[in-house]
Amino acid sequence: MEPLLLPPIPDYHRIEVYEAHDGYAMLKKALAMKPVEITNEVKASKLRGRGGACFPTGLKWSFMPRESAKPKYLCVNGDESEPGTFKDRQIFECNPHQLIEGTIIACYAMGIKAAYLYVRGEYKHWIDIVQKAVDDAYAHGYIGQNILGSGFSTEFTVHRGAGAYICGEESSLMNSVEGERGYPRVKPPFPAQNGLWGCPTTINNVETIANIPVILRIGAVAYSKIGAERHPGPILVGVSGHVNKPGVYEMPTGVPLLEIINTYAGGVPGNKKIKAVIPGGSSTMVLRGDALDGVCMDAESLKAAGSAVGTAGVIVMDEDTDLVKVLWRIARFYHHESCGQCTPCREGTGWMEKILKRFVDNNGSYADIDLLRDVANNIEGNTICALGDAAAWPVQSVIRTFRGEFERRVRG
Amino acid sequence: MNTSENNTGLSEANLRRIEQLKAHYQNPQSVLLEALWMWQGEHGWISEEGMRYVANLVGAPHHHVLGVVTFYTMFNRKPVGRHKLEVCTNVSCMLRNSERLLNHLEARLQIKTGETTPDNRFTLVEAECLGSCGTAPAMQVGDRYYENLDTAKVDKILDELK
Ligand SMILES: Cc1cc2nc3c(=O)[nH]c(=O)nc-3n(C[C@H](O)[C@H](O)[C@H](O)COP(=O)(O)O)c2cc1C
Ligand code: SF4
Ligand code: FES
């Protein structure tokens, strides 16, 4: 597959280079279409969000009211703080104009007059790259008033976060843009009715939006034929941990995990066996290394395998990995990042961290294994936002599939 | 970073930028994070005085600013060393030996994680995932990322950070 999100063109992040390769041609094309035609095209492409939940993008756009007395907003989610995830950063660095072009097309399709790109505070270097691209795009008339003489106007603001994983959760992100603490909001109401400042708002991931110009360029039908049938398109897969060539790889959806690990990422150092794989960032269920045959990087296949695509951040662990310690570190992360609004999440993540620490220190008991599972089960489904579930899933899956690891620790 | 203590506000350039940014949002309070970033950039950390100043600037109550400053982990609520070393110890970095890196830094700087060297040059802390998992282990110092680290590289970086 020809790379569609990260073309290997030198200096593609510069506006002249992007323009020289037909950059912003899809914005021109879009502005000549009816807004609803664009949303229909995105629907027909079967693009699903790349931010973690795989929600159909065209459907999400169609939830936005056509007519609205209040202004409408787009938030582009570049918070990228899920452990194991480092793909949006690659778009900021190598292809910011495709992100901008996609954003303006999305705004036009939904009748939106202002877009906010939310980027995690740590990414200052990448914020500077994107801000430069935004300034250039304004200067070239792709953003701002009366874009390319179409009569359509929209603004683009880069908003810097300040260190909080939870701000990647969409309602928390909107609070953060409003200058509030990043507390998730209770849903409903959903953002399409009541989002930023109480106005209709759509939130999409950076990679999702970077796909929009691609859909217009190759057409929805061709796009929908890339990769997995029910979850098509190019996808950026970040591979980290015990592999020879960690990095971000663009590929069609549906590539077998073993091919991703062994071919794209060069296999496991020392040809060691794979003990476990986290397929989609730390919030997804852990898979056993000996159960990877036939499991592919797409929503349906990973669901059938008992996990999820998440952010497509594949973390590979070789046979010598101390999985209990890894799980403790993940639990510590969620405890640290819990915003504290819901008791099951606030207390439960702390308990899980404590119990797992007992195992790490070889002080865990058999009863602790069940206690840990019960705590995880009591968090899942009982919280305002999905951080609680995200904290529970890795724990539940490791207890289910690697119980022996805990029992060995108890026996000492 | 300008850490001069007699400087009590924000620079003219930053003040102008804040006024421009306010026009980008429905509510001026939206520039709060950016204003706090500017204060930290000019003063190194966010003092009581800084919070009062910023509250006034964006038109938010002081307790609101306090709540925001304490919510976001990148805001320093007390002075830190000239260089804050933030070593990622999350999973992908852990799998690539970030623990050894942290131990090495503690030994070399003769401080524990969370502390600042007596000469005020370095503060050492653990970080959550920095989004450098493919170039792990990684460390952030100020706005800069250092990646694919090993102990030899870390030694070299410390020598360069004056
Ligand atoms: C705790 C938590 C953290 C999240 N972090 C991110 C993130 O960093 N980036 C992102 O795009 N989505 C993140 N999401 C998902 C968003 O809530 C939202 O579903 C997504 O941005 C929608 O975009 P998409 O439909 O294009 O995938 C997070 C969700 C949760 C519950
Ligand atoms: S689930 Fe956790 S992070 Fe989400 S709102 Fe509740 S306490 Fe906050
Ligand atoms: S785990 Fe260290 S940068 Fe992601």
Coordinates of C-alpha atoms and ligand atoms in Angstrom, one line a residue:
Chain A
M1 CA 0.0 0.0 0.0
E2 CA 1.2 3.4 -0.9
P3 CA 1.6 5.5 2.3
L4 CA -1.4 7.8 2.6
L5 CA -0.9 9.3 6.0
L6 CA 2.9 9.5 6.2
P7 CA 4.2 9.8 2.6
P8 CA 8.0 9.5 2.6
I9 CA 8.4 12.9 0.9
P10 CA 11.3 15.0 2.2
D11 CA 10.1 18.3 3.9
Y12 CA 6.5 17.4 3.4
H13 CA 5.7 19.4 6.6
R14 CA 6.5 22.6 4.7
I15 CA 3.6 24.2 2.9
E16 CA 5.4 24.7 -0.4
V17 CA 6.3 21.0 -0.6
Y18 CA 2.8 20.0 0.5
E19 CA 1.3 22.2 -2.2
A20 CA 3.7 20.9 -4.8
H21 CA 2.2 17.4 -4.2
D22 CA -1.4 18.5 -4.7
G23 CA -1.8 19.6 -1.1
Y24 CA -5.0 21.5 -0.3
A25 CA -6.4 20.4 -3.7
M26 CA -9.0 18.3 -1.6
L27 CA -10.0 21.5 0.3
K28 CA -10.7 23.1 -3.1
K29 CA -12.7 20.1 -4.2
A30 CA -14.6 20.0 -0.9
L31 CA -15.6 23.7 -1.0
A32 CA -17.2 23.0 -4.4
M33 CA -19.3 20.2 -2.9
K34 CA -22.4 20.4 -0.8
P35 CA -21.5 19.9 2.9
V36 CA -23.8 16.9 3.2
E37 CA -22.1 15.3 0.3
I38 CA -18.9 15.3 2.2
T39 CA -20.4 13.7 5.3
N40 CA -22.0 11.1 3.1
E41 CA -18.7 10.4 1.4
V42 CA -17.1 9.9 4.9
K43 CA -19.9 7.6 5.9
A44 CA -19.5 5.6 2.7
S45 CA -15.7 5.3 3.3
K46 CA -16.5 3.4 6.5
L47 CA -13.8 5.3 8.3
R48 CA -13.8 4.6 12.0
G49 CA -12.2 6.9 14.6
R50 CA -8.5 6.3 15.4
G51 CA -8.7 7.7 18.9
G52 CA -9.5 4.5 20.6
A53 CA -13.2 3.7 20.3
C54 CA -13.4 2.9 16.6
F55 CA -16.7 4.9 16.3
P56 CA -17.8 5.5 12.6
T57 CA -16.7 9.0 11.8
G58 CA -19.4 9.9 9.2
L59 CA -22.1 8.8 11.6
K60 CA -20.6 11.0 14.3
W61 CA -20.6 14.0 12.0
S62 CA -24.2 13.4 11.1
F63 CA -25.2 13.8 14.7
M64 CA -24.3 17.5 14.5
P65 CA -27.4 19.7 14.0
R66 CA -27.6 21.1 10.4
E67 CA -29.1 24.3 11.7
S68 CA -28.0 25.8 15.0
A69 CA -28.6 29.1 16.6
K70 CA -25.5 28.6 18.6
P71 CA -22.0 28.3 17.0
K72 CA -20.7 24.8 16.4
Y73 CA -17.2 23.6 17.2
L74 CA -14.7 21.0 16.2
C75 CA -12.1 19.7 18.7
V76 CA -9.2 17.7 17.2
N77 CA -7.8 15.4 19.8
G78 CA -4.0 15.3 19.9
D79 CA -3.7 14.7 23.6
E80 CA -2.0 11.3 22.8
S81 CA -1.1 10.3 26.4
E82 CA -2.1 6.6 26.3
P83 CA 0.9 4.6 27.2
G84 CA 2.3 2.8 24.2
T85 CA 0.9 5.5 21.8
F86 CA 3.1 7.8 19.7
K87 CA 1.5 8.0 16.3
D88 CA -0.2 11.5 16.2
R89 CA 3.1 13.0 17.0
Q90 CA 4.3 11.5 13.7
I91 CA 1.5 13.4 11.9
F92 CA 2.4 16.6 13.6
E93 CA 6.0 16.2 12.6
C94 CA 5.8 14.9 9.1
N95 CA 2.4 15.8 7.8
P96 CA 0.7 18.7 9.7
H97 CA -0.8 20.2 6.6
Q98 CA -2.9 17.1 5.8
L99 CA -4.2 17.4 9.4
I100 CA -5.1 21.1 8.8
E101 CA -6.6 20.3 5.4
G102 CA -8.8 17.6 7.0
T103 CA -9.8 19.9 9.8
I104 CA -11.0 22.6 7.5
I105 CA -12.9 20.1 5.3
A106 CA -14.5 18.7 8.5
C107 CA -15.5 22.2 9.5
Y108 CA -17.0 22.9 6.1
A109 CA -18.9 19.6 6.2
M110 CA -20.5 20.4 9.6
G111 CA -20.8 24.1 9.2
I112 CA -18.3 24.8 11.9
K113 CA -16.6 28.2 12.3
A114 CA -13.9 27.4 14.8
A115 CA -11.6 24.4 15.4
Y116 CA -9.4 23.7 18.4
L117 CA -6.5 21.3 18.1
Y118 CA -5.7 20.1 21.6
V119 CA -2.2 18.9 22.0
R120 CA -0.6 17.5 25.2
G121 CA 1.6 20.0 27.0
E122 CA 4.7 17.8 26.8
Y123 CA 4.6 18.0 22.9
K124 CA 5.9 21.6 22.9
H125 CA 8.3 20.8 20.0
W126 CA 5.5 19.4 17.9
I127 CA 3.1 22.2 18.9
D128 CA 5.7 24.6 17.4
I129 CA 5.8 22.6 14.2
V130 CA 2.0 22.6 13.9
Q131 CA 1.7 26.3 14.8
K132 CA 4.1 27.2 12.0
A133 CA 2.0 25.1 9.6
V134 CA -1.2 26.8 10.8
D135 CA 0.4 30.3 10.4
D136 CA 1.4 29.4 6.9
A137 CA -2.0 28.0 6.0
Y138 CA -3.6 31.2 7.2
A139 CA -1.1 33.2 5.1
H140 CA -2.0 31.1 2.0
G141 CA -5.7 31.6 2.5
Y142 CA -6.6 28.0 3.5
I143 CA -7.8 29.1 7.0
G144 CA -9.5 32.3 8.0
Q145 CA -12.1 34.5 6.3
N146 CA -13.6 33.6 2.9
I147 CA -11.4 30.5 2.4
L148 CA -10.2 30.4 -1.3
G149 CA -13.0 32.8 -2.2
S150 CA -15.7 30.3 -1.3
G151 CA -17.4 32.5 1.2
F152 CA -16.8 29.9 3.9
S153 CA -14.7 31.0 6.9
T154 CA -13.3 29.1 9.8
E155 CA -10.6 29.7 12.5
F156 CA -8.0 27.2 13.8
T157 CA -6.5 27.5 17.2
V158 CA -3.8 25.2 18.7
H159 CA -4.5 24.7 22.4
R160 CA -1.7 23.4 24.7
G161 CA -2.6 21.1 27.5
A162 CA -0.5 20.9 30.7
G163 CA 0.0 17.2 31.7
A164 CA -3.2 15.2 32.3
Y165 CA -4.0 11.9 30.6
I166 CA -7.6 12.4 31.3
C167 CA -7.8 15.4 29.1
G168 CA -7.8 13.0 26.1
E169 CA -11.3 11.9 27.2
E170 CA -13.5 14.1 25.0
S171 CA -15.6 15.8 27.6
S172 CA -12.6 16.4 29.8
L173 CA -10.8 17.9 26.8
M174 CA -13.7 20.4 26.3
N175 CA -13.4 21.4 29.9
S176 CA -9.7 21.9 29.5
V177 CA -10.3 24.1 26.4
E178 CA -12.7 26.2 28.6
G179 CA -9.9 26.8 31.1
E180 CA -11.3 24.4 33.6
R181 CA -9.9 21.4 35.4
G182 CA -10.1 18.4 33.1
Y183 CA -13.1 16.7 34.7
P184 CA -15.1 14.4 32.4
R185 CA -18.7 15.3 32.1
V186 CA -21.7 13.0 32.6
K187 CA -23.2 11.8 29.4
P188 CA -25.9 12.4 28.1
P189 CA -26.0 15.2 26.9
F190 CA -23.6 14.3 24.2
P191 CA -21.2 16.8 22.7
A192 CA -23.1 17.0 19.4
Q193 CA -25.9 18.7 21.4
N194 CA -24.1 20.2 24.3
G195 CA -20.4 20.4 24.0
L196 CA -17.9 23.2 24.2
W197 CA -19.5 26.2 26.0
G198 CA -22.8 24.3 25.7
C199 CA -22.7 24.4 21.9
P200 CA -22.8 21.5 19.4
T201 CA -19.3 20.0 19.2
T202 CA -17.6 17.1 17.4
I203 CA -14.4 15.6 18.7
N204 CA -12.1 13.6 16.4
N205 CA -8.7 12.2 16.8
V206 CA -5.8 13.7 14.9
E207 CA -5.3 10.6 12.7
T208 CA -9.0 10.3 12.0
I209 CA -9.0 13.9 10.6
A210 CA -5.8 13.2 8.6
N211 CA -7.7 10.5 6.8
I212 CA -10.3 13.0 5.4
P213 CA -8.3 14.4 2.5
V214 CA -7.4 10.8 1.6
I215 CA -11.1 9.8 1.3
L216 CA -11.8 12.7 -1.0
R217 CA -8.8 12.0 -3.1
I218 CA -9.2 8.3 -3.7
G219 CA -12.9 8.2 -3.3
A220 CA -15.0 6.5 -0.6
V221 CA -15.4 3.3 -2.4
A222 CA -11.6 2.8 -3.0
Y223 CA -11.0 3.8 0.6
S224 CA -13.4 1.3 1.9
K225 CA -11.6 -1.5 0.1
I226 CA -8.3 -0.9 1.9
G227 CA -7.7 -3.4 4.6
A228 CA -10.3 -5.0 6.8
E229 CA -13.8 -4.9 5.4
R230 CA -15.6 -3.5 8.5
H231 CA -12.8 -1.3 9.7
P232 CA -11.0 -0.1 6.6
G233 CA -8.3 2.3 5.7
P234 CA -4.7 3.0 6.4
I235 CA -3.8 2.9 10.1
L236 CA -0.7 4.1 12.0
V237 CA 0.6 1.3 14.2
G238 CA 3.1 2.1 16.9
V239 CA 5.2 -0.8 18.0
S240 CA 7.3 -0.6 21.2
G241 CA 8.8 -2.8 23.8
H242 CA 10.8 -5.9 23.0
V243 CA 11.2 -5.6 19.2
N244 CA 14.2 -4.9 17.1
K245 CA 12.8 -2.0 15.2
P246 CA 10.3 -0.1 17.3
G247 CA 8.5 2.7 15.5
V248 CA 5.3 3.9 13.8
Y249 CA 4.3 1.9 10.7
E250 CA 1.6 2.8 8.3
M251 CA -0.3 -0.2 7.0
P252 CA -3.8 -1.2 5.9
T253 CA -6.0 -2.4 8.8
G254 CA -6.2 -6.1 9.1
V255 CA -2.5 -7.0 9.1
P256 CA -1.8 -10.0 11.4
L257 CA -0.2 -8.9 14.7
L258 CA 2.6 -11.5 14.2
E259 CA 3.4 -9.9 10.9
I260 CA 3.5 -6.5 12.5
I261 CA 5.9 -7.7 15.2
N262 CA 8.1 -9.9 13.0
T263 CA 8.1 -8.2 9.7
Y264 CA 7.4 -4.5 10.2
A265 CA 9.1 -4.3 13.6
G266 CA 11.9 -6.8 12.9
G267 CA 11.0 -9.5 15.4
V268 CA 12.0 -9.9 19.1
P269 CA 15.6 -9.4 20.1
G270 CA 17.5 -12.6 20.6
N271 CA 14.6 -14.5 18.9
K272 CA 13.0 -14.9 22.3
K273 CA 9.4 -16.0 22.5
I274 CA 6.6 -13.5 23.0
K275 CA 5.1 -13.8 26.4
A276 CA 2.4 -11.1 26.0
V277 CA 1.2 -8.3 23.7
I278 CA -0.8 -5.3 24.5
P279 CA -2.4 -4.5 21.1
G280 CA -3.8 -1.0 21.4
G281 CA -2.3 1.0 24.2
S282 CA -2.3 0.3 27.9
S283 CA -6.1 0.4 28.1
T284 CA -6.6 -2.7 26.0
M285 CA -6.8 -6.3 27.2
V286 CA -3.5 -8.1 27.3
L287 CA -3.1 -11.0 24.9
R288 CA -1.0 -14.2 25.4
G289 CA 1.9 -14.5 23.1
D290 CA 1.0 -18.1 22.3
A291 CA -2.5 -17.0 21.2
L292 CA -1.7 -14.6 18.5
D293 CA -2.2 -16.8 15.4
G294 CA -4.7 -15.2 13.1
V295 CA -5.2 -12.1 15.3
C296 CA -5.2 -9.0 13.1
M297 CA -5.1 -5.3 13.6
D298 CA -8.7 -4.4 13.1
A299 CA -11.7 -3.9 15.4
E300 CA -13.5 -7.2 14.6
S301 CA -10.5 -9.5 14.8
L302 CA -9.2 -8.0 18.1
K303 CA -12.6 -8.0 19.6
A304 CA -12.9 -11.7 18.8
A305 CA -9.5 -12.3 20.4
G306 CA -10.8 -10.6 23.6
S307 CA -9.1 -7.2 23.2
A308 CA -9.4 -4.1 21.1
V309 CA -7.7 -1.9 18.6
G310 CA -7.6 1.1 20.9
T311 CA -4.8 3.4 19.7
A312 CA -3.0 0.6 17.8
G313 CA -0.1 1.0 20.1
V314 CA 1.4 -2.5 20.2
I315 CA 3.5 -3.2 23.2
V316 CA 5.5 -6.5 22.9
M317 CA 6.8 -8.4 25.9
D318 CA 9.3 -11.2 25.6
E319 CA 9.3 -14.4 27.6
D320 CA 11.5 -12.9 30.4
T321 CA 9.1 -10.1 31.1
D322 CA 7.9 -9.7 34.7
L323 CA 4.2 -9.3 33.8
V324 CA 3.1 -8.7 37.3
K325 CA 5.4 -5.8 37.5
V326 CA 4.2 -4.4 34.2
L327 CA 0.7 -4.7 35.4
W328 CA 1.6 -2.9 38.7
R329 CA 3.1 -0.1 36.6
I330 CA 0.0 0.2 34.5
A331 CA -2.2 0.3 37.6
R332 CA 0.0 3.0 39.1
F333 CA -0.5 5.0 35.9
Y334 CA -4.3 4.9 36.2
H335 CA -4.3 5.6 39.9
H336 CA -2.1 8.7 39.2
E337 CA -4.4 9.8 36.3
S338 CA -7.8 9.2 37.9
C339 CA -9.5 12.6 38.2
G340 CA -11.1 11.4 41.4
Q341 CA -14.7 12.3 40.6
C342 CA -16.0 8.7 40.9
T343 CA -15.4 6.6 44.0
P344 CA -15.0 3.3 42.2
C345 CA -12.3 4.7 40.0
R346 CA -10.6 6.9 42.6
E347 CA -10.5 4.2 45.3
G348 CA -10.3 1.2 43.1
T349 CA -7.3 2.2 41.1
G350 CA -5.5 2.9 44.3
W351 CA -6.4 -0.5 45.7
M352 CA -5.3 -2.3 42.5
E353 CA -2.0 -0.5 42.7
K354 CA -1.5 -1.5 46.3
I355 CA -2.5 -5.1 45.8
L356 CA -0.2 -5.4 42.8
K357 CA 2.6 -3.9 44.7
R358 CA 2.2 -6.7 47.3
F359 CA 2.7 -9.2 44.5
V360 CA 5.7 -7.3 43.1
D361 CA 7.2 -7.5 46.6
N362 CA 6.3 -11.2 46.9
N363 CA 3.9 -10.5 49.7
G364 CA 0.7 -11.3 47.8
S365 CA -1.7 -14.1 48.8
Y366 CA -4.1 -16.4 46.9
A367 CA -6.9 -14.3 48.4
D368 CA -5.3 -11.2 46.9
I369 CA -5.7 -12.6 43.4
D370 CA -9.5 -12.8 43.8
L371 CA -9.6 -9.5 45.6
L372 CA -7.8 -7.8 42.7
R373 CA -10.2 -9.3 40.3
D374 CA -13.2 -8.2 42.4
V375 CA -11.9 -4.6 42.7
A376 CA -11.4 -4.5 38.9
N377 CA -14.9 -5.9 38.3
N378 CA -16.4 -3.3 40.6
I379 CA -14.8 -0.4 38.7
E380 CA -15.8 -1.6 35.3
G381 CA -19.1 0.0 34.1
N382 CA -19.6 2.0 37.3
T383 CA -17.9 5.3 36.4
I384 CA -18.5 8.5 34.6
C385 CA -15.9 8.0 31.9
A386 CA -14.0 5.1 30.4
L387 CA -10.8 5.6 32.4
G388 CA -12.3 3.3 35.0
D389 CA -12.8 0.6 32.4
A390 CA -9.4 1.2 31.0
A391 CA -7.9 0.6 34.4
A392 CA -9.9 -2.6 34.9
W393 CA -9.4 -4.3 31.6
P394 CA -5.7 -5.0 31.7
V395 CA -6.0 -6.3 35.2
Q396 CA -9.0 -8.5 34.4
S397 CA -7.3 -9.9 31.3
V398 CA -4.0 -10.8 33.0
I399 CA -5.7 -12.5 35.9
R400 CA -7.8 -14.5 33.4
T401 CA -5.0 -15.5 31.1
F402 CA -1.9 -15.4 33.3
R403 CA -3.2 -16.5 36.7
G404 CA -0.1 -18.7 37.0
E405 CA 2.1 -15.6 37.2
F406 CA 0.4 -14.5 40.4
E407 CA 0.3 -18.0 41.8
R408 CA 4.0 -18.4 41.3
R409 CA 4.6 -15.2 43.2
V410 CA 2.4 -16.5 46.1
R411 CA 4.3 -19.8 46.3
G412 CA 7.6 -17.7 46.2
Chain B
M1 CA 14.2 30.4 31.2
N2 CA 14.2 33.8 32.9
T3 CA 14.0 33.2 36.6
S4 CA 14.6 36.8 37.8
E5 CA 12.6 37.3 41.0
N6 CA 12.0 41.0 40.8
N7 CA 10.1 40.6 37.6
T8 CA 6.5 40.6 38.8
G9 CA 4.3 40.3 35.7
L10 CA 4.4 38.9 32.1
S11 CA 6.4 40.4 29.3
E12 CA 4.8 42.9 26.9
A13 CA 5.0 40.3 24.1
N14 CA 3.2 37.7 26.2
L15 CA 0.6 40.2 27.3
R16 CA -0.1 41.1 23.7
R17 CA -0.3 37.4 22.7
I18 CA -2.8 36.8 25.5
E19 CA -5.0 39.6 24.3
Q20 CA -4.9 38.2 20.8
L21 CA -5.7 34.7 22.0
K22 CA -8.8 35.8 24.0
A23 CA -10.5 36.6 20.7
H24 CA -10.2 32.9 19.7
Y25 CA -12.5 31.7 22.4
Q26 CA -16.1 32.3 23.6
N27 CA -14.8 32.9 27.1
P28 CA -11.5 34.6 28.0
Q29 CA -11.0 32.1 30.8
S30 CA -9.9 29.7 28.0
V31 CA -6.5 31.4 27.9
L32 CA -5.8 30.3 31.4
L33 CA -3.5 27.4 30.6
E34 CA -1.6 29.5 28.1
A35 CA -1.2 32.3 30.6
L36 CA 0.1 29.9 33.3
W37 CA 2.5 28.4 30.7
M38 CA 3.8 32.0 30.1
W39 CA 4.2 32.7 33.8
Q40 CA 6.1 29.4 34.3
G41 CA 8.2 30.2 31.3
E42 CA 9.2 33.6 32.7
H43 CA 9.5 32.7 36.4
G44 CA 10.2 29.0 36.5
W45 CA 7.3 28.1 38.7
I46 CA 3.9 29.2 39.7
S47 CA 3.8 31.1 42.9
E48 CA 0.8 32.6 44.8
E49 CA 1.7 35.9 43.3
G50 CA 1.7 34.3 39.8
M51 CA -1.8 32.8 40.4
R52 CA -3.2 36.1 41.5
Y53 CA -1.7 37.9 38.5
V54 CA -3.0 35.3 36.1
A55 CA -6.4 35.3 37.7
N56 CA -6.6 39.0 37.2
L57 CA -5.4 38.7 33.6
V58 CA -8.0 36.1 32.5
G59 CA -10.8 37.3 34.7
A60 CA -11.2 34.1 36.8
P61 CA -11.4 33.9 40.6
H62 CA -8.2 33.0 42.4
H63 CA -9.6 29.7 43.8
H64 CA -10.4 28.7 40.2
V65 CA -6.8 29.3 39.1
L66 CA -5.6 27.4 42.2
G67 CA -7.8 24.4 41.2
V68 CA -6.5 24.4 37.7
V69 CA -2.8 24.7 38.7
T70 CA -3.1 21.8 41.0
F71 CA -5.0 19.7 38.5
Y72 CA -2.3 19.8 35.7
T73 CA 0.9 18.0 36.5
M74 CA 3.2 20.1 34.3
F75 CA 2.8 23.2 36.4
N76 CA 5.5 23.6 39.1
R77 CA 4.0 24.7 42.4
K78 CA 7.4 25.2 44.0
P79 CA 10.7 26.2 42.6
V80 CA 12.6 23.5 40.7
G81 CA 16.2 23.1 39.7
R82 CA 17.5 24.8 36.6
H83 CA 16.9 21.5 34.7
K84 CA 14.0 19.3 35.6
L85 CA 14.8 15.7 34.4
E86 CA 11.6 13.8 33.8
V87 CA 12.4 10.2 33.2
C88 CA 9.6 8.1 31.8
T89 CA 9.1 4.8 33.6
N90 CA 5.9 3.7 32.0
V91 CA 5.6 0.3 30.3
S92 CA 7.4 0.7 27.0
C93 CA 10.3 2.5 28.7
M94 CA 10.3 0.0 31.6
L95 CA 10.7 -2.8 29.1
R96 CA 13.7 -1.0 27.8
N97 CA 15.3 -0.5 31.1
S98 CA 14.3 3.0 32.3
E99 CA 14.7 1.7 35.8
R100 CA 18.4 1.4 35.3
L101 CA 18.5 4.9 34.0
L102 CA 16.7 6.3 37.0
N103 CA 19.0 4.4 39.4
H104 CA 22.0 5.8 37.5
L105 CA 20.7 9.3 37.7
E106 CA 20.0 9.0 41.4
A107 CA 23.5 7.7 42.0
R108 CA 25.2 10.3 39.9
L109 CA 23.3 13.2 41.2
Q110 CA 23.3 11.8 44.7
I111 CA 19.6 12.6 45.2
K112 CA 16.5 10.6 45.3
T113 CA 13.7 10.8 42.7
G114 CA 11.6 13.9 43.6
E115 CA 14.6 15.8 44.9
T116 CA 16.7 18.7 43.7
T117 CA 20.5 18.8 43.9
P118 CA 21.9 21.2 46.5
D119 CA 23.4 23.4 43.8
N120 CA 19.9 23.8 42.4
R121 CA 21.0 22.5 39.0
F122 CA 18.9 19.4 38.6
T123 CA 15.5 18.2 39.8
L124 CA 14.8 14.5 39.1
V125 CA 11.3 13.1 38.7
E126 CA 9.5 10.1 37.2
A127 CA 7.2 10.8 34.2
E128 CA 4.3 9.0 32.8
C129 CA 4.4 8.0 29.1
L130 CA 5.9 10.8 27.1
G131 CA 4.8 9.5 23.7
S132 CA 8.3 8.3 22.9
C133 CA 7.6 4.6 23.4
G134 CA 9.1 3.8 20.0
T135 CA 12.4 5.6 21.0
A136 CA 12.4 4.3 24.6
P137 CA 13.7 4.9 27.1
A138 CA 13.0 8.6 27.0
M139 CA 13.4 11.7 29.2
Q140 CA 12.1 15.2 29.0
V141 CA 14.1 18.2 30.2
G142 CA 12.2 21.4 29.9
D143 CA 10.7 21.5 26.4
R144 CA 13.2 19.1 25.0
Y145 CA 13.0 15.3 24.6
Y146 CA 16.0 13.0 24.8
E147 CA 15.3 9.5 23.4
N148 CA 16.9 6.1 22.9
L149 CA 18.8 6.7 26.2
D150 CA 21.4 4.6 27.9
T151 CA 23.6 5.5 30.9
A152 CA 26.5 6.8 28.7
K153 CA 24.1 9.1 26.8
V154 CA 22.6 10.4 30.0
D155 CA 26.1 11.2 31.4
K156 CA 26.8 13.2 28.3
I157 CA 23.5 15.1 28.5
L158 CA 24.2 16.0 32.2
D159 CA 27.6 17.3 31.2
E160 CA 26.0 19.5 28.6
L161 CA 23.3 20.9 30.8
K162 CA 25.0 23.7 32.7
Ligands
LIG1 C1 -9.2 8.2 29.6 C2 -9.4 8.5 28.1 C3 -8.3 9.0 27.4 C4 -8.4 9.3 26.0 N1 -7.4 9.8 25.4 C5 -7.5 10.1 24.0 C6 -6.4 10.7 23.3 O1 -5.4 11.0 23.9 N2 -6.6 11.0 22.0 C7 -7.8 10.6 21.4 O2 -7.9 10.9 20.2 N3 -8.8 10.1 22.0 C8 -8.7 9.8 23.3 N4 -9.7 9.2 24.0 C9 -11.0 9.0 23.2 C10 -11.8 10.2 23.1 O3 -12.7 10.3 24.2 C11 -12.7 10.2 21.9 O4 -13.4 9.0 21.8 C12 -11.9 10.4 20.6 O5 -11.0 11.5 20.6 C13 -12.9 10.5 19.4 O6 -12.2 10.6 18.2 P1 -12.4 9.5 17.1 O7 -13.8 9.2 17.0 O8 -11.8 10.2 15.9 O9 -11.6 8.3 17.5 C14 -9.6 9.0 25.4 C15 -10.7 8.4 26.1 C16 -10.6 8.1 27.4 C17 -11.7 7.5 28.2
SF4_2 S1 -13.9 7.2 35.8 FE1 -12.1 8.0 36.9 S2 -11.2 9.5 35.5 FE2 -13.3 9.1 34.7 S3 -14.5 10.6 35.7 FE3 -14.6 8.9 37.1 S4 -12.9 9.3 38.5 FE4 -12.6 10.6 36.8
FES3 S1 6.2 4.5 27.9 FE1 7.9 5.9 28.0 S2 7.5 7.2 26.4 FE2 5.8 5.9 26.3

